[in-house]
PDB file of C-alpha atoms in Angstrom:
ATOM      1  CA  MET N 264     171.275  36.794  45.567  1.00  0.00           C
ATOM      2  CA  ILE N 265     169.186  37.459  42.463  1.00  0.00           C
ATOM      3  CA  LYS N 266     166.489  34.832  42.125  1.00  0.00           C
ATOM      4  CA  MET N 267     166.364  33.241  38.687  1.00  0.00           C
ATOM      5  CA  VAL N 268     162.885  33.001  37.218  1.00  0.00           C
ATOM      6  CA  VAL N 269     162.598  29.880  35.064  1.00  0.00           C
ATOM      7  CA  SER N 270     159.642  29.811  32.716  1.00  0.00           C
ATOM      8  CA  SER N 271     157.533  26.659  32.491  1.00  0.00           C
ATOM      9  CA  ILE N 272     156.143  24.884  29.427  1.00  0.00           C
ATOM     10  CA  LYS N 273     152.641  23.458  29.239  1.00  0.00           C
ATOM     11  CA  LEU N 274     152.341  19.705  28.652  1.00  0.00           C
ATOM     12  CA  ASN N 275     149.575  17.949  26.725  1.00  0.00           C
ATOM     13  CA  THR N 276     148.054  16.931  30.083  1.00  0.00           C
ATOM     14  CA  GLY N 277     147.514  20.536  31.145  1.00  0.00           C
ATOM     15  CA  ARG N 278     150.286  20.406  33.732  1.00  0.00           C
ATOM     16  CA  SER N 279     153.566  22.264  33.254  1.00  0.00           C
ATOM     17  CA  ILE N 280     157.267  21.450  33.413  1.00  0.00           C
ATOM     18  CA  PRO N 281     160.089  23.923  34.112  1.00  0.00           C
ATOM     19  CA  GLY N 282     161.813  24.900  30.868  1.00  0.00           C
ATOM     20  CA  VAL N 283     165.275  24.032  32.221  1.00  0.00           C
ATOM     21  CA  GLY N 284     166.073  20.991  34.338  1.00  0.00           C
ATOM     22  CA  PHE N 285     169.143  19.797  36.232  1.00  0.00           C
ATOM     23  CA  GLY N 286     170.435  16.433  35.007  1.00  0.00           C
ATOM     24  CA  THR N 287     172.263  13.807  37.062  1.00  0.00           C
ATOM     25  CA  GLY N 288     173.614  11.565  34.299  1.00  0.00           C
ATOM     26  CA  THR N 289     176.962  11.168  32.450  1.00  0.00           C
ATOM     27  CA  SER N 290     179.716  12.324  34.848  1.00  0.00           C
ATOM     28  CA  PHE N 291     177.396  11.752  37.824  1.00  0.00           C
ATOM     29  CA  PHE N 292     176.971   8.033  37.003  1.00  0.00           C
ATOM     30  CA  ASN N 293     177.020   6.014  40.268  1.00  0.00           C
ATOM     31  CA  ARG N 294     178.125   9.121  42.210  1.00  0.00           C
ATOM     32  CA  GLY N 295     175.098   9.455  44.439  1.00  0.00           C
ATOM     33  CA  ASP N 296     177.008  11.291  47.174  1.00  0.00           C
ATOM     34  CA  ALA N 297     178.133  13.930  44.676  1.00  0.00           C
ATOM     35  CA  VAL N 298     174.550  14.402  43.524  1.00  0.00           C
ATOM     36  CA  ALA N 299     173.329  14.730  47.108  1.00  0.00           C
ATOM     37  CA  ASP N 300     175.921  17.445  47.709  1.00  0.00           C
ATOM     38  CA  VAL N 301     175.210  19.388  44.510  1.00  0.00           C
ATOM     39  CA  VAL N 302     171.403  19.535  44.840  1.00  0.00           C
ATOM     40  CA  LYS N 303     171.600  22.369  47.347  1.00  0.00           C
ATOM     41  CA  HIS N 304     173.746  24.436  44.983  1.00  0.00           C
ATOM     42  CA  ALA N 305     171.460  23.699  42.044  1.00  0.00           C
ATOM     43  CA  TYR N 306     168.449  24.779  44.102  1.00  0.00           C
ATOM     44  CA  GLN N 307     170.227  27.961  45.204  1.00  0.00           C
ATOM     45  CA  ALA N 308     171.046  28.708  41.567  1.00  0.00           C
ATOM     46  CA  GLY N 309     167.344  28.477  40.748  1.00  0.00           C
ATOM     47  CA  PHE N 310     166.751  24.899  39.574  1.00  0.00           C
ATOM     48  CA  ARG N 311     163.457  23.335  40.590  1.00  0.00           C
ATOM     49  CA  SER N 312     163.406  20.492  38.056  1.00  0.00           C
ATOM     50  CA  PHE N 313     165.676  17.481  38.651  1.00  0.00           C
ATOM     51  CA  ASP N 314     166.207  14.617  36.210  1.00  0.00           C
ATOM     52  CA  CYS N 315     167.565  11.197  37.151  1.00  0.00           C
ATOM     53  CA  ALA N 316     167.306   7.590  35.977  1.00  0.00           C
ATOM     54  CA  ARG N 317     167.559   4.062  37.290  1.00  0.00           C
ATOM     55  CA  ILE N 318     170.685   3.373  35.234  1.00  0.00           C
ATOM     56  CA  TYR N 319     172.448   6.515  36.469  1.00  0.00           C
ATOM     57  CA  GLY N 320     172.658   5.148  40.007  1.00  0.00           C
ATOM     58  CA  THR N 321     171.789   8.607  41.330  1.00  0.00           C
ATOM     59  CA  GLU N 322     168.205   8.239  42.602  1.00  0.00           C
ATOM     60  CA  GLU N 323     169.182   7.686  46.236  1.00  0.00           C
ATOM     61  CA  GLY N 324     171.609  10.594  46.128  1.00  0.00           C
ATOM     62  CA  LEU N 325     169.036  12.898  44.573  1.00  0.00           C
ATOM     63  CA  GLY N 326     166.467  11.795  47.139  1.00  0.00           C
ATOM     64  CA  ARG N 327     168.873  12.545  49.960  1.00  0.00           C
ATOM     65  CA  GLY N 328     169.712  15.940  48.491  1.00  0.00           C
ATOM     66  CA  ILE N 329     166.029  16.798  48.103  1.00  0.00           C
ATOM     67  CA  ALA N 330     165.282  15.749  51.693  1.00  0.00           C
ATOM     68  CA  GLU N 331     168.113  17.951  52.963  1.00  0.00           C
ATOM     69  CA  LEU N 332     166.635  20.962  51.162  1.00  0.00           C
ATOM     70  CA  GLY N 333     163.675  20.846  53.509  1.00  0.00           C
ATOM     71  CA  VAL N 334     161.359  22.508  50.991  1.00  0.00           C
ATOM     72  CA  ASP N 335     157.774  21.670  50.142  1.00  0.00           C
ATOM     73  CA  ARG N 336     157.498  18.823  47.633  1.00  0.00           C
ATOM     74  CA  SER N 337     155.227  20.952  45.436  1.00  0.00           C
ATOM     75  CA  GLU N 338     158.169  23.299  44.781  1.00  0.00           C
ATOM     76  CA  LEU N 339     160.062  20.595  42.930  1.00  0.00           C
ATOM     77  CA  TYR N 340     159.638  18.722  39.662  1.00  0.00           C
ATOM     78  CA  VAL N 341     161.251  15.283  39.687  1.00  0.00           C
ATOM     79  CA  THR N 342     161.766  13.057  36.644  1.00  0.00           C
ATOM     80  CA  THR N 343     163.194   9.567  36.500  1.00  0.00           C
ATOM     81  CA  LYS N 344     163.491   6.919  33.800  1.00  0.00           C
ATOM     82  CA  THR N 345     162.654   3.237  33.864  1.00  0.00           C
ATOM     83  CA  PRO N 346     165.473   1.015  32.604  1.00  0.00           C
ATOM     84  CA  ASP N 347     166.208  -1.012  29.492  1.00  0.00           C
ATOM     85  CA  TRP N 348     165.427  -4.319  31.187  1.00  0.00           C
ATOM     86  CA  ALA N 349     161.813  -3.486  32.124  1.00  0.00           C
ATOM     87  CA  TRP N 350     159.457  -4.561  29.323  1.00  0.00           C
ATOM     88  CA  SER N 351     156.313  -5.852  31.010  1.00  0.00           C
ATOM     89  CA  LYS N 352     153.530  -4.108  32.908  1.00  0.00           C
ATOM     90  CA  GLU N 353     154.595  -5.798  36.109  1.00  0.00           C
ATOM     91  CA  THR N 354     158.289  -4.927  35.879  1.00  0.00           C
ATOM     92  CA  ILE N 355     157.507  -1.319  34.990  1.00  0.00           C
ATOM     93  CA  VAL N 356     155.272  -0.905  38.051  1.00  0.00           C
ATOM     94  CA  ALA N 357     157.896  -2.577  40.233  1.00  0.00           C
ATOM     95  CA  GLU N 358     160.618  -0.301  38.857  1.00  0.00           C
ATOM     96  CA  VAL N 359     158.578   2.841  39.490  1.00  0.00           C
ATOM     97  CA  GLU N 360     157.803   1.709  43.037  1.00  0.00           C
ATOM     98  CA  GLY N 361     161.521   1.080  43.526  1.00  0.00           C
ATOM     99  CA  CYS N 362     162.339   4.554  42.196  1.00  0.00           C
ATOM    100  CA  LEU N 363     159.964   6.123  44.690  1.00  0.00           C
ATOM    101  CA  LYS N 364     161.590   4.224  47.556  1.00  0.00           C
ATOM    102  CA  ARG N 365     165.090   5.242  46.505  1.00  0.00           C
ATOM    103  CA  LEU N 366     164.026   8.866  46.043  1.00  0.00           C
ATOM    104  CA  LYS N 367     161.924   8.765  49.238  1.00  0.00           C
ATOM    105  CA  LEU N 368     159.031  10.460  47.434  1.00  0.00           C
ATOM    106  CA  ASP N 369     155.297   9.792  47.410  1.00  0.00           C
ATOM    107  CA  TYR N 370     154.908  10.487  43.698  1.00  0.00           C
ATOM    108  CA  LEU N 371     156.912  11.370  40.602  1.00  0.00           C
ATOM    109  CA  ASP N 372     156.101  14.306  38.358  1.00  0.00           C
ATOM    110  CA  LEU N 373     157.332  12.529  35.237  1.00  0.00           C
ATOM    111  CA  VAL N 374     158.570   9.047  34.362  1.00  0.00           C
ATOM    112  CA  LEU N 375     160.140   8.313  30.983  1.00  0.00           C
ATOM    113  CA  HIS N 376     161.127   4.953  29.576  1.00  0.00           C
ATOM    114  CA  HIS N 377     164.811   5.293  28.857  1.00  0.00           C
ATOM    115  CA  SER N 378     165.212   3.505  25.537  1.00  0.00           C
ATOM    116  CA  PRO N 379     163.079   2.046  22.720  1.00  0.00           C
ATOM    117  CA  ALA N 380     164.982  -1.258  23.058  1.00  0.00           C
ATOM    118  CA  PRO N 381     167.470  -2.865  25.450  1.00  0.00           C
ATOM    119  CA  ARG N 382     170.990  -1.533  24.900  1.00  0.00           C
ATOM    120  CA  ILE N 383     172.497  -4.964  25.475  1.00  0.00           C
ATOM    121  CA  GLY N 384     176.132  -3.998  24.921  1.00  0.00           C
ATOM    122  CA  ALA N 385     176.061  -0.968  27.207  1.00  0.00           C
ATOM    123  CA  LYS N 386     178.406  -1.044  30.213  1.00  0.00           C
ATOM    124  CA  PHE N 387     175.646  -0.274  32.706  1.00  0.00           C
ATOM    125  CA  MET N 388     173.863  -3.514  31.855  1.00  0.00           C
ATOM    126  CA  ALA N 389     176.582  -5.597  33.527  1.00  0.00           C
ATOM    127  CA  THR N 390     176.255  -3.430  36.643  1.00  0.00           C
ATOM    128  CA  TYR N 391     172.633  -4.382  37.182  1.00  0.00           C
ATOM    129  CA  LEU N 392     172.092  -7.712  35.412  1.00  0.00           C
ATOM    130  CA  THR N 393     173.777 -11.107  35.374  1.00  0.00           C
ATOM    131  CA  PRO N 394     175.023 -12.492  32.030  1.00  0.00           C
ATOM    132  CA  GLU N 395     172.051 -14.856  32.042  1.00  0.00           C
ATOM    133  CA  GLU N 396     169.585 -12.016  32.601  1.00  0.00           C
ATOM    134  CA  ILE N 397     171.156 -10.041  29.777  1.00  0.00           C
ATOM    135  CA  LYS N 398     170.937 -13.101  27.537  1.00  0.00           C
ATOM    136  CA  ASN N 399     167.211 -13.376  28.287  1.00  0.00           C
ATOM    137  CA  LEU N 400     166.381  -9.782  27.323  1.00  0.00           C
ATOM    138  CA  PRO N 401     164.201  -9.306  24.239  1.00  0.00           C
ATOM    139  CA  ASP N 402     166.059  -9.095  20.933  1.00  0.00           C
ATOM    140  CA  PRO N 403     166.419  -5.344  20.291  1.00  0.00           C
ATOM    141  CA  LEU N 404     166.534  -5.909  16.524  1.00  0.00           C
ATOM    142  CA  ASP N 405     163.380  -8.055  16.331  1.00  0.00           C
ATOM    143  CA  GLU N 406     160.750  -5.535  15.262  1.00  0.00           C
ATOM    144  CA  ALA N 407     157.689  -7.616  16.165  1.00  0.00           C
ATOM    145  CA  VAL N 408     159.077  -8.513  19.576  1.00  0.00           C
ATOM    146  CA  MET N 409     160.000  -4.941  20.407  1.00  0.00           C
ATOM    147  CA  ASP N 410     156.642  -3.563  19.216  1.00  0.00           C
ATOM    148  CA  THR N 411     154.983  -5.884  21.730  1.00  0.00           C
ATOM    149  CA  CYS N 412     157.481  -4.994  24.460  1.00  0.00           C
ATOM    150  CA  ARG N 413     157.015  -1.259  23.966  1.00  0.00           C
ATOM    151  CA  LEU N 414     153.254  -1.625  24.216  1.00  0.00           C
ATOM    152  CA  GLN N 415     153.503  -3.645  27.443  1.00  0.00           C
ATOM    153  CA  MET N 416     155.991  -1.133  28.843  1.00  0.00           C
ATOM    154  CA  TRP N 417     153.606   1.708  28.069  1.00  0.00           C
ATOM    155  CA  LEU N 418     150.636  -0.109  29.577  1.00  0.00           C
ATOM    156  CA  GLY N 419     152.740  -0.414  32.729  1.00  0.00           C
ATOM    157  CA  LEU N 420     153.378   3.327  32.791  1.00  0.00           C
ATOM    158  CA  GLN N 421     149.680   3.999  32.227  1.00  0.00           C
ATOM    159  CA  LEU N 422     148.962   1.745  35.202  1.00  0.00           C
ATOM    160  CA  CYS N 423     151.402   3.800  37.296  1.00  0.00           C
ATOM    161  CA  VAL N 424     149.352   6.903  36.457  1.00  0.00           C
ATOM    162  CA  GLU N 425     146.155   5.078  37.487  1.00  0.00           C
ATOM    163  CA  LYS N 426     147.783   4.071  40.772  1.00  0.00           C
ATOM    164  CA  GLY N 427     148.773   7.669  41.510  1.00  0.00           C
ATOM    165  CA  LEU N 428     152.499   6.872  41.508  1.00  0.00           C
ATOM    166  CA  VAL N 429     153.195   9.190  38.587  1.00  0.00           C
ATOM    167  CA  ARG N 430     151.548  12.340  37.281  1.00  0.00           C
ATOM    168  CA  ASP N 431     152.837  12.311  33.703  1.00  0.00           C
ATOM    169  CA  ILE N 432     154.599   9.719  31.555  1.00  0.00           C
ATOM    170  CA  GLY N 433     156.742   9.824  28.460  1.00  0.00           C
ATOM    171  CA  VAL N 434     159.622   8.244  26.607  1.00  0.00           C
ATOM    172  CA  SER N 435     163.268   8.883  25.847  1.00  0.00           C
ATOM    173  CA  ASN N 436     165.246   8.270  22.662  1.00  0.00           C
ATOM    174  CA  PHE N 437     162.127   7.299  20.709  1.00  0.00           C
ATOM    175  CA  THR N 438     162.135   7.981  16.972  1.00  0.00           C
ATOM    176  CA  VAL N 439     159.154   8.939  14.822  1.00  0.00           C
ATOM    177  CA  ASN N 440     158.847   5.285  13.818  1.00  0.00           C
ATOM    178  CA  HIS N 441     158.739   4.097  17.439  1.00  0.00           C
ATOM    179  CA  LEU N 442     156.140   6.690  18.411  1.00  0.00           C
ATOM    180  CA  LYS N 443     153.896   6.086  15.411  1.00  0.00           C
ATOM    181  CA  LYS N 444     153.727   2.353  16.057  1.00  0.00           C
ATOM    182  CA  LEU N 445     153.047   2.866  19.760  1.00  0.00           C
ATOM    183  CA  LEU N 446     150.348   5.503  19.300  1.00  0.00           C
ATOM    184  CA  LYS N 447     148.379   3.537  16.722  1.00  0.00           C
ATOM    185  CA  ASN N 448     147.563   0.863  19.312  1.00  0.00           C
ATOM    186  CA  PRO N 449     144.032   1.265  20.758  1.00  0.00           C
ATOM    187  CA  GLU N 450     145.254   0.213  24.219  1.00  0.00           C
ATOM    188  CA  VAL N 451     147.341   3.378  24.380  1.00  0.00           C
ATOM    189  CA  THR N 452     145.015   5.814  26.104  1.00  0.00           C
ATOM    190  CA  ILE N 453     147.664   8.323  27.233  1.00  0.00           C
ATOM    191  CA  THR N 454     149.820  10.117  24.675  1.00  0.00           C
ATOM    192  CA  PRO N 455     153.395  10.561  25.908  1.00  0.00           C
ATOM    193  CA  ALA N 456     153.793  13.970  27.504  1.00  0.00           C
ATOM    194  CA  VAL N 457     157.523  14.152  26.743  1.00  0.00           C
ATOM    195  CA  ASN N 458     160.110  12.595  24.445  1.00  0.00           C
ATOM    196  CA  GLN N 459     163.615  13.274  25.752  1.00  0.00           C
ATOM    197  CA  VAL N 460     166.151  13.096  22.906  1.00  0.00           C
ATOM    198  CA  GLU N 461     169.641  14.287  22.038  1.00  0.00           C
ATOM    199  CA  PHE N 462     169.180  17.720  20.494  1.00  0.00           C
ATOM    200  CA  ASN N 463     171.483  20.707  20.063  1.00  0.00           C
ATOM    201  CA  PRO N 464     172.668  22.980  17.229  1.00  0.00           C
ATOM    202  CA  TYR N 465     174.982  20.216  15.945  1.00  0.00           C
ATOM    203  CA  ILE N 466     172.271  17.525  15.981  1.00  0.00           C
ATOM    204  CA  VAL N 467     169.006  19.026  14.774  1.00  0.00           C
ATOM    205  CA  ASP N 468     166.678  16.055  14.505  1.00  0.00           C
ATOM    206  CA  SER N 469     164.009  17.730  12.382  1.00  0.00           C
ATOM    207  CA  PRO N 470     161.781  14.644  11.850  1.00  0.00           C
ATOM    208  CA  ILE N 471     161.299  13.980  15.567  1.00  0.00           C
ATOM    209  CA  GLN N 472     160.973  17.707  16.244  1.00  0.00           C
ATOM    210  CA  GLU N 473     158.160  18.050  13.709  1.00  0.00           C
ATOM    211  CA  TYR N 474     156.383  14.855  14.754  1.00  0.00           C
ATOM    212  CA  CYS N 475     156.424  15.807  18.422  1.00  0.00           C
ATOM    213  CA  LYS N 476     155.027  19.207  17.535  1.00  0.00           C
ATOM    214  CA  GLN N 477     152.229  17.646  15.446  1.00  0.00           C
ATOM    215  CA  THR N 478     151.231  15.193  18.175  1.00  0.00           C
ATOM    216  CA  GLY N 479     151.523  17.542  21.152  1.00  0.00           C
ATOM    217  CA  ILE N 480     154.482  15.703  22.663  1.00  0.00           C
ATOM    218  CA  LEU N 481     157.016  18.026  24.268  1.00  0.00           C
ATOM    219  CA  LEU N 482     160.551  17.492  23.007  1.00  0.00           C
ATOM    220  CA  GLN N 483     163.011  17.661  25.870  1.00  0.00           C
ATOM    221  CA  ALA N 484     166.617  18.139  24.771  1.00  0.00           C
ATOM    222  CA  TYR N 485     169.399  16.323  26.551  1.00  0.00           C
ATOM    223  CA  ALA N 486     173.046  17.136  25.771  1.00  0.00           C
ATOM    224  CA  PRO N 487     171.815  20.601  24.661  1.00  0.00           C
ATOM    225  CA  LEU N 488     175.444  21.778  24.664  1.00  0.00           C
ATOM    226  CA  GLY N 489     176.917  18.677  23.059  1.00  0.00           C
ATOM    227  CA  ASN N 490     179.472  16.811  25.131  1.00  0.00           C
ATOM    228  CA  GLY N 491     181.303  19.932  26.290  1.00  0.00           C
ATOM    229  CA  LYS N 492     184.444  18.805  24.473  1.00  0.00           C
ATOM    230  CA  ASP N 493     183.636  19.506  20.827  1.00  0.00           C
ATOM    231  CA  MET N 494     183.588  22.870  19.042  1.00  0.00           C
ATOM    232  CA  LEU N 495     179.970  23.736  19.843  1.00  0.00           C
ATOM    233  CA  LEU N 496     180.763  26.025  22.764  1.00  0.00           C
ATOM    234  CA  SER N 497     183.300  27.954  20.692  1.00  0.00           C
ATOM    235  CA  ASP N 498     181.276  27.997  17.484  1.00  0.00           C
ATOM    236  CA  PRO N 499     181.811  31.406  15.822  1.00  0.00           C
ATOM    237  CA  VAL N 500     178.125  31.771  14.923  1.00  0.00           C
ATOM    238  CA  LEU N 501     177.044  31.195  18.513  1.00  0.00           C
ATOM    239  CA  GLU N 502     179.779  33.493  19.801  1.00  0.00           C
ATOM    240  CA  ARG N 503     178.819  36.248  17.357  1.00  0.00           C
ATOM    241  CA  ILE N 504     175.135  36.042  18.297  1.00  0.00           C
ATOM    242  CA  GLY N 505     176.129  35.925  21.964  1.00  0.00           C
ATOM    243  CA  GLY N 506     178.071  39.144  21.517  1.00  0.00           C
ATOM    244  CA  VAL N 507     174.938  40.863  20.228  1.00  0.00           C
ATOM    245  CA  HIS N 508     172.989  39.876  23.343  1.00  0.00           C
ATOM    246  CA  ASN N 509     175.863  39.996  25.858  1.00  0.00           C
ATOM    247  CA  LYS N 510     175.512  36.259  26.386  1.00  0.00           C
ATOM    248  CA  THR N 511     177.822  33.262  26.095  1.00  0.00           C
ATOM    249  CA  ALA N 512     177.727  30.779  23.236  1.00  0.00           C
ATOM    250  CA  ALA N 513     176.275  28.226  25.676  1.00  0.00           C
ATOM    251  CA  GLN N 514     173.441  30.564  26.659  1.00  0.00           C
ATOM    252  CA  VAL N 515     172.654  31.220  22.996  1.00  0.00           C
ATOM    253  CA  ALA N 516     172.518  27.466  22.275  1.00  0.00           C
ATOM    254  CA  LEU N 517     170.221  26.874  25.237  1.00  0.00           C
ATOM    255  CA  ARG N 518     167.995  29.824  24.388  1.00  0.00           C
ATOM    256  CA  TRP N 519     167.721  28.501  20.821  1.00  0.00           C
ATOM    257  CA  SER N 520     166.235  25.236  22.124  1.00  0.00           C
ATOM    258  CA  LEU N 521     163.743  27.163  24.229  1.00  0.00           C
ATOM    259  CA  GLU N 522     162.820  29.385  21.267  1.00  0.00           C
ATOM    260  CA  LEU N 523     162.033  26.228  19.287  1.00  0.00           C
ATOM    261  CA  GLY N 524     159.530  25.291  21.984  1.00  0.00           C
ATOM    262  CA  HIS N 525     161.612  22.578  23.653  1.00  0.00           C
ATOM    263  CA  CYS N 526     162.564  22.198  27.279  1.00  0.00           C
ATOM    264  CA  ILE N 527     166.116  21.240  28.160  1.00  0.00           C
ATOM    265  CA  VAL N 528     168.127  19.245  30.685  1.00  0.00           C
ATOM    266  CA  THR N 529     171.539  20.667  31.568  1.00  0.00           C
ATOM    267  CA  LYS N 530     174.323  19.191  33.670  1.00  0.00           C
ATOM    268  CA  THR N 531     177.199  20.817  35.498  1.00  0.00           C
ATOM    269  CA  GLU N 532     178.889  20.583  38.875  1.00  0.00           C
ATOM    270  CA  LYS N 533     179.973  24.245  38.875  1.00  0.00           C
ATOM    271  CA  PHE N 534     177.762  26.777  40.646  1.00  0.00           C
ATOM    272  CA  ASP N 535     178.630  29.636  38.286  1.00  0.00           C
ATOM    273  CA  ARG N 536     177.749  27.454  35.298  1.00  0.00           C
ATOM    274  CA  MET N 537     174.457  26.489  36.952  1.00  0.00           C
ATOM    275  CA  LYS N 538     173.510  30.156  37.182  1.00  0.00           C
ATOM    276  CA  GLU N 539     174.664  30.750  33.609  1.00  0.00           C
ATOM    277  CA  ASN N 540     172.524  27.868  32.361  1.00  0.00           C
ATOM    278  CA  LEU N 541     169.436  29.450  33.905  1.00  0.00           C
ATOM    279  CA  ASP N 542     170.110  33.028  32.843  1.00  0.00           C
ATOM    280  CA  LEU N 543     168.165  32.561  29.617  1.00  0.00           C
ATOM    281  CA  PHE N 544     164.894  34.380  30.132  1.00  0.00           C
ATOM    282  CA  ASN N 545     165.933  38.006  29.743  1.00  0.00           C
ATOM    283  CA  PHE N 546     166.678  37.934  26.016  1.00  0.00           C
ATOM    284  CA  THR N 547     165.195  36.532  22.816  1.00  0.00           C
ATOM    285  CA  LEU N 548     166.628  35.506  19.468  1.00  0.00           C
ATOM    286  CA  SER N 549     165.416  36.895  16.174  1.00  0.00           C
ATOM    287  CA  ARG N 550     163.986  34.607  13.502  1.00  0.00           C
ATOM    288  CA  GLU N 551     167.156  35.147  11.474  1.00  0.00           C
ATOM    289  CA  GLU N 552     169.362  34.176  14.439  1.00  0.00           C
ATOM    290  CA  ILE N 553     167.300  31.052  15.096  1.00  0.00           C
ATOM    291  CA  ASP N 554     167.655  30.016  11.443  1.00  0.00           C
ATOM    292  CA  GLN N 555     171.400  30.663  11.498  1.00  0.00           C
ATOM    293  CA  ILE N 556     171.813  28.432  14.542  1.00  0.00           C
ATOM    294  CA  THR N 557     169.625  25.697  13.064  1.00  0.00           C
ATOM    295  CA  ALA N 558     171.810  25.780   9.946  1.00  0.00           C
ATOM    296  CA  LEU N 559     174.794  24.690  12.090  1.00  0.00           C
ATOM    297  CA  ASN N 560     173.425  21.143  12.093  1.00  0.00           C
ATOM    298  CA  LYS N 561     176.100  18.498  11.465  1.00  0.00           C
ATOM    299  CA  ASN N 562     173.996  15.452  12.421  1.00  0.00           C
ATOM    300  CA  LYS N 563     176.677  14.914  15.047  1.00  0.00           C
ATOM    301  CA  ARG N 564     175.583  12.572  17.798  1.00  0.00           C
ATOM    302  CA  ASN N 565     177.494  12.019  21.013  1.00  0.00           C
ATOM    303  CA  PHE N 566     175.179   9.177  22.003  1.00  0.00           C
ATOM    304  CA  PRO N 567     174.033   6.106  20.038  1.00  0.00           C
ATOM    305  CA  ASP N 568     171.484   6.654  17.266  1.00  0.00           C
ATOM    306  CA  PRO N 569     168.142   5.170  18.440  1.00  0.00           C
ATOM    307  CA  SER N 570     167.068   4.609  14.827  1.00  0.00           C
ATOM    308  CA  GLN N 571     169.272   1.489  14.907  1.00  0.00           C
ATOM    309  CA  PHE N 572     166.315  -0.171  16.627  1.00  0.00           C
ATOM    310  CA  PRO N 573     163.394  -1.063  14.313  1.00  0.00           C
TER     311      PRO N 573
END
């Protein structure tokens, strides 16, 4: 078996993160056993970075899969995300401690906060919270309230770093507005290492891309191939460029994200597709090809627009 070599990207903390990660969201939701089974295949394909989240219901499965690998912890990079209902220092620390127990790990490489505000109408909320608990969540559309909540959330993540529970911390689905307001607070002593956002050739979020670049925050693209059901994977521009490099349209789209300086999180349950998603480091795109792919932008989101939250 040919071993895939996955390049890493340097974070603003001096540590590095693998350029391509294996995600356990969307179709894996609450399918911990499936995740446990697929980890071995992902590792064999070459993945060393694994991404999960409290709301996915996959932490225990990922932890079991990792334990069954029997490899040294230092070989792996594990990311999880704290949930929409954790908005105080205390609840953030408790959530991270709970994540570590479910994953059966001593530390996490990266913890992101999943959303800039509670997604009250989301289906997963009813899975974890009672109607009364949902009712008592902070108002996601109250700007002053959420500014305070985001600060307290971040102070909790900073405390997790101090406690040695987490090496690096970041956010997910944060807009330029959310980041600017957070970073201007003097109590914020750690700049987010990562902002994980929806990003692919059909949703090129230039403002957040530029702001992350300016502030040294690594943009991590989720849904880098769209939802797998739209026309992205059969886009004629991607297919034409793929033909030049003897690559698939998917590989061209993923390589494009890497060329822009982002890291990516992919998801598949098929071993051949896992290998395909990692076979990205033996070709490069020209400046003209990168610009042609960027020009495909349709501002097409498959997930809710986080700018709805002030």
